[in-house]
Amino acid sequence: QVQLQQSGPGLVKPSQTLSLTCVISGDSVSTNSAAWNWIRQSPSRGLEWLGRTYYRSKWFNDYALSVKSRITINPDTSKNQFSLHLNSVTPDDTAVYYCTRDFLGTDLYEKFDYWGQGTPVTVSS
Amino acid sequence: DIQMTQSPSSLSASVGDRVTVTCRASERINRYLNWYQQKPGKAPELLIYAASTLQSGVPSRFSGSGYGTEFTLTISDLQPEDFATFFCQQSYTTPYTFGPGTKLEIK
């Protein structure tokens, strides 16, 4: 059974960096059959995919254009986890942030089959 | 980006009813369509992937269909635990995008 456990602060000041960590159990961040994503949810934006990291003989990242200049998602193989760093935050970045596994089965269809518990993050001074 | 729309945005139904939710993509996505259920204060949970494949452990009263740009989620014989918000999501290409959600309420 895969489990994703999120951690990180719930309050970030404007212009600072939002940092969250997702610890994986039951799978490996280096697996060739999944990608590790961050998604956020807010009343104004709904569910918004932010980006992912994945390993296919080497590490790759994909990011949403809306945050591409501010986001970094990093794997940490020694701790079997991955992290989100979003810099220069504004109140518009206030949301619940989720880490998820995007599993690629033998049928080649991807799906977010495991989610972290969610971290409500407020950007405010 | 591929835009996802859903209809209706909300609906009321009774236990035992059959309901259908529609999801449309702004361009063809073949069968790369997933459905999720979200209850208040919880993360979304995967119900259906590849438009019609039931995720392991999901009751058979949930079903999905569609191809290309139009998809449906059907719940037959509604149970009390089914009342929640449902989202579709395209996995055809990044950026992955979600529909705005359909809130299913008890009549």
XYZ file of C-alpha atoms in Angstrom:
232
model
C 0.000 0.000 0.000
C 1.449 3.339 -1.072
C 1.269 6.206 1.376
C 2.257 9.837 0.885
C 2.877 11.941 3.984
C 3.146 15.682 3.533
C 4.847 18.179 5.808
C 5.565 21.875 5.757
C 4.387 25.222 7.108
C 0.816 26.360 6.800
C 1.631 30.062 6.741
C 4.056 31.810 4.389
C 4.720 35.529 4.078
C 4.329 37.280 0.722
C 7.484 37.271 -1.428
C 8.925 34.325 0.501
C 9.286 30.682 -0.569
C 6.672 28.011 0.050
C 8.381 24.671 0.751
C 6.614 21.340 1.218
C 7.888 17.767 1.455
C 6.175 14.495 0.572
C 7.566 11.271 2.042
C 6.794 8.123 0.052
C 6.214 4.711 1.584
C 5.337 1.586 -0.362
C 7.005 2.772 -3.571
C 10.231 4.403 -4.719
C 10.698 7.950 -5.941
C 13.060 6.427 -8.531
C 10.520 4.013 -9.983
C 10.192 3.906 -13.760
C 6.422 3.450 -13.631
C 5.305 6.597 -11.833
C 5.766 10.328 -11.619
C 5.524 12.411 -8.477
C 3.345 15.486 -8.687
C 2.189 18.533 -6.802
C -1.386 19.739 -7.247
C -3.132 22.580 -5.457
C -6.783 23.417 -4.893
C -8.409 26.732 -4.183
C -11.936 28.113 -4.616
C -10.737 30.514 -7.318
C -8.560 28.120 -9.345
C -10.099 24.713 -8.608
C -7.695 21.791 -8.914
C -4.481 22.979 -10.550
C -1.606 20.728 -11.548
C 1.705 22.420 -10.730
C 4.354 19.986 -11.871
C 6.093 16.661 -11.501
C 9.400 14.875 -11.232
C 10.108 11.394 -12.567
C 12.933 9.009 -13.344
C 13.361 7.321 -16.723
C 17.083 6.448 -16.760
C 17.609 10.066 -15.733
C 15.546 12.667 -13.888
C 12.946 14.799 -15.647
C 10.689 17.637 -14.536
C 7.574 19.179 -16.053
C 6.016 22.376 -14.753
C 2.829 24.310 -15.392
C 3.481 27.496 -17.364
C 1.587 29.511 -14.760
C 4.296 28.823 -12.144
C 7.256 27.741 -14.274
C 9.428 30.724 -13.392
C 8.896 30.182 -9.639
C 8.706 26.427 -9.049
C 11.172 23.647 -8.356
C 10.265 20.022 -7.623
C 13.167 17.920 -6.397
C 13.490 14.207 -5.681
C 15.511 13.007 -2.701
C 16.433 9.383 -3.228
C 18.222 9.036 0.120
C 14.984 9.818 1.986
C 12.554 8.510 -0.658
C 10.713 11.794 -0.844
C 10.179 14.772 -3.093
C 9.723 18.431 -2.401
C 7.994 21.520 -3.728
C 9.551 24.965 -3.641
C 7.491 27.892 -4.888
C 9.177 31.250 -4.557
C 7.953 34.831 -4.605
C 4.532 33.784 -3.323
C 1.525 36.103 -3.238
C -1.894 35.726 -1.609
C -3.033 34.164 -4.907
C -0.905 31.127 -3.998
C -3.109 30.435 -0.965
C -4.504 26.923 -1.464
C -4.515 23.353 -0.238
C -1.442 21.640 -1.684
C -1.421 17.910 -2.454
C 1.370 15.567 -3.452
C 0.264 12.688 -5.669
C 1.544 9.635 -7.457
C 0.843 9.520 -11.181
C 0.980 5.811 -11.990
C 1.697 4.579 -15.491
C 0.326 1.065 -15.785
C 1.014 -1.516 -18.465
C -1.995 -0.093 -20.301
C -0.034 3.196 -20.578
C -2.808 5.280 -19.024
C -1.677 7.647 -16.295
C -3.759 8.428 -13.239
C -3.348 10.064 -9.847
C -3.954 6.983 -7.754
C -2.457 8.019 -4.412
C -2.667 11.424 -2.754
C -1.143 13.001 0.305
C -3.402 14.278 3.038
C -3.199 17.874 1.811
C -1.540 20.901 3.403
C -3.536 24.129 3.681
C -1.155 26.980 2.965
C -2.030 30.621 3.564
C 0.088 33.420 2.126
C -0.262 36.390 4.420
C 1.857 38.857 6.338
C -3.870 23.956 -22.368
C -6.788 21.537 -22.719
C -9.884 22.985 -21.029
C -12.226 20.648 -19.194
C -15.860 21.494 -18.522
C -18.461 19.594 -16.512
C -22.217 19.633 -16.327
C -24.161 20.062 -14.254
C -22.207 22.020 -11.670
C -24.477 20.587 -8.996
C -27.359 18.176 -8.727
C -29.654 16.794 -6.093
C -30.630 13.157 -5.958
C -32.000 10.561 -3.591
C -30.571 7.325 -2.289
C -31.243 4.641 -4.879
C -31.280 7.061 -7.841
C -29.156 6.871 -10.956
C -27.226 10.004 -11.915
C -25.018 11.009 -14.806
C -22.303 13.670 -14.937
C -20.882 14.900 -18.236
C -17.331 16.073 -18.904
C -16.132 17.707 -22.113
C -12.600 18.384 -23.307
C -11.689 21.340 -25.526
C -9.830 18.989 -27.871
C -9.695 15.269 -28.510
C -8.102 13.265 -25.721
C -8.969 9.731 -26.903
C -9.622 7.799 -23.676
C -7.210 9.741 -21.453
C -9.864 10.757 -18.964
C -10.001 10.090 -15.236
C -12.737 10.632 -12.654
C -12.235 11.462 -8.978
C -14.519 11.759 -5.965
C -13.772 14.265 -3.236
C -15.426 14.514 0.160
C -15.152 17.643 2.326
C -11.746 18.063 3.936
C -10.290 15.068 2.100
C -8.058 14.543 -0.913
C -9.680 13.437 -4.167
C -9.871 9.686 -4.717
C -9.515 7.963 -8.078
C -12.709 6.265 -9.281
C -12.208 5.584 -12.970
C -9.272 5.883 -15.356
C -8.914 5.513 -19.117
C -12.510 6.742 -19.393
C -14.112 3.468 -18.320
C -11.760 1.339 -16.201
C -12.828 1.034 -12.595
C -10.021 1.595 -10.096
C -9.446 -1.358 -7.792
C -11.778 -1.292 -4.795
C -14.322 1.102 -6.340
C -17.913 -0.225 -6.249
C -19.368 -1.421 -9.534
C -22.252 1.064 -9.302
C -19.753 3.592 -10.683
C -19.175 3.476 -14.425
C -17.641 5.664 -17.079
C -17.878 5.982 -20.819
C -16.836 8.193 -23.679
C -14.103 8.862 -26.187
C -12.591 11.877 -27.845
C -14.129 14.964 -26.286
C -17.254 13.830 -24.435
C -17.366 11.578 -21.390
C -19.857 10.525 -18.760
C -19.722 9.252 -15.214
C -22.767 7.291 -14.104
C -23.593 6.268 -10.568
C -26.420 3.774 -10.256
C -28.247 2.961 -7.033
C -26.851 5.961 -5.132
C -25.666 5.204 -1.624
C -25.367 7.710 1.240
C -21.560 7.633 1.022
C -21.640 8.672 -2.658
C -22.679 12.256 -1.969
C -19.571 14.295 -2.735
C -17.966 16.374 -5.476
C -16.785 14.696 -8.673
C -13.989 15.899 -10.950
C -12.819 14.807 -14.356
C -9.171 15.139 -15.403
C -7.396 14.698 -18.713
C -4.148 12.728 -18.715
C -3.551 13.136 -22.455
C -0.877 15.775 -22.121
C 0.702 18.115 -19.619
C -0.333 20.431 -18.165
C -2.859 17.964 -16.770
C -6.143 19.784 -16.258
C -9.259 19.164 -14.217
C -12.895 20.016 -14.642
C -14.485 22.475 -12.198
C -16.389 19.765 -10.376
C -19.962 18.529 -9.946
C -21.383 18.599 -6.446
C -23.833 15.794 -5.749
C -26.177 16.569 -2.889
C -28.890 14.639 -1.135
C -32.406 15.644 -2.129
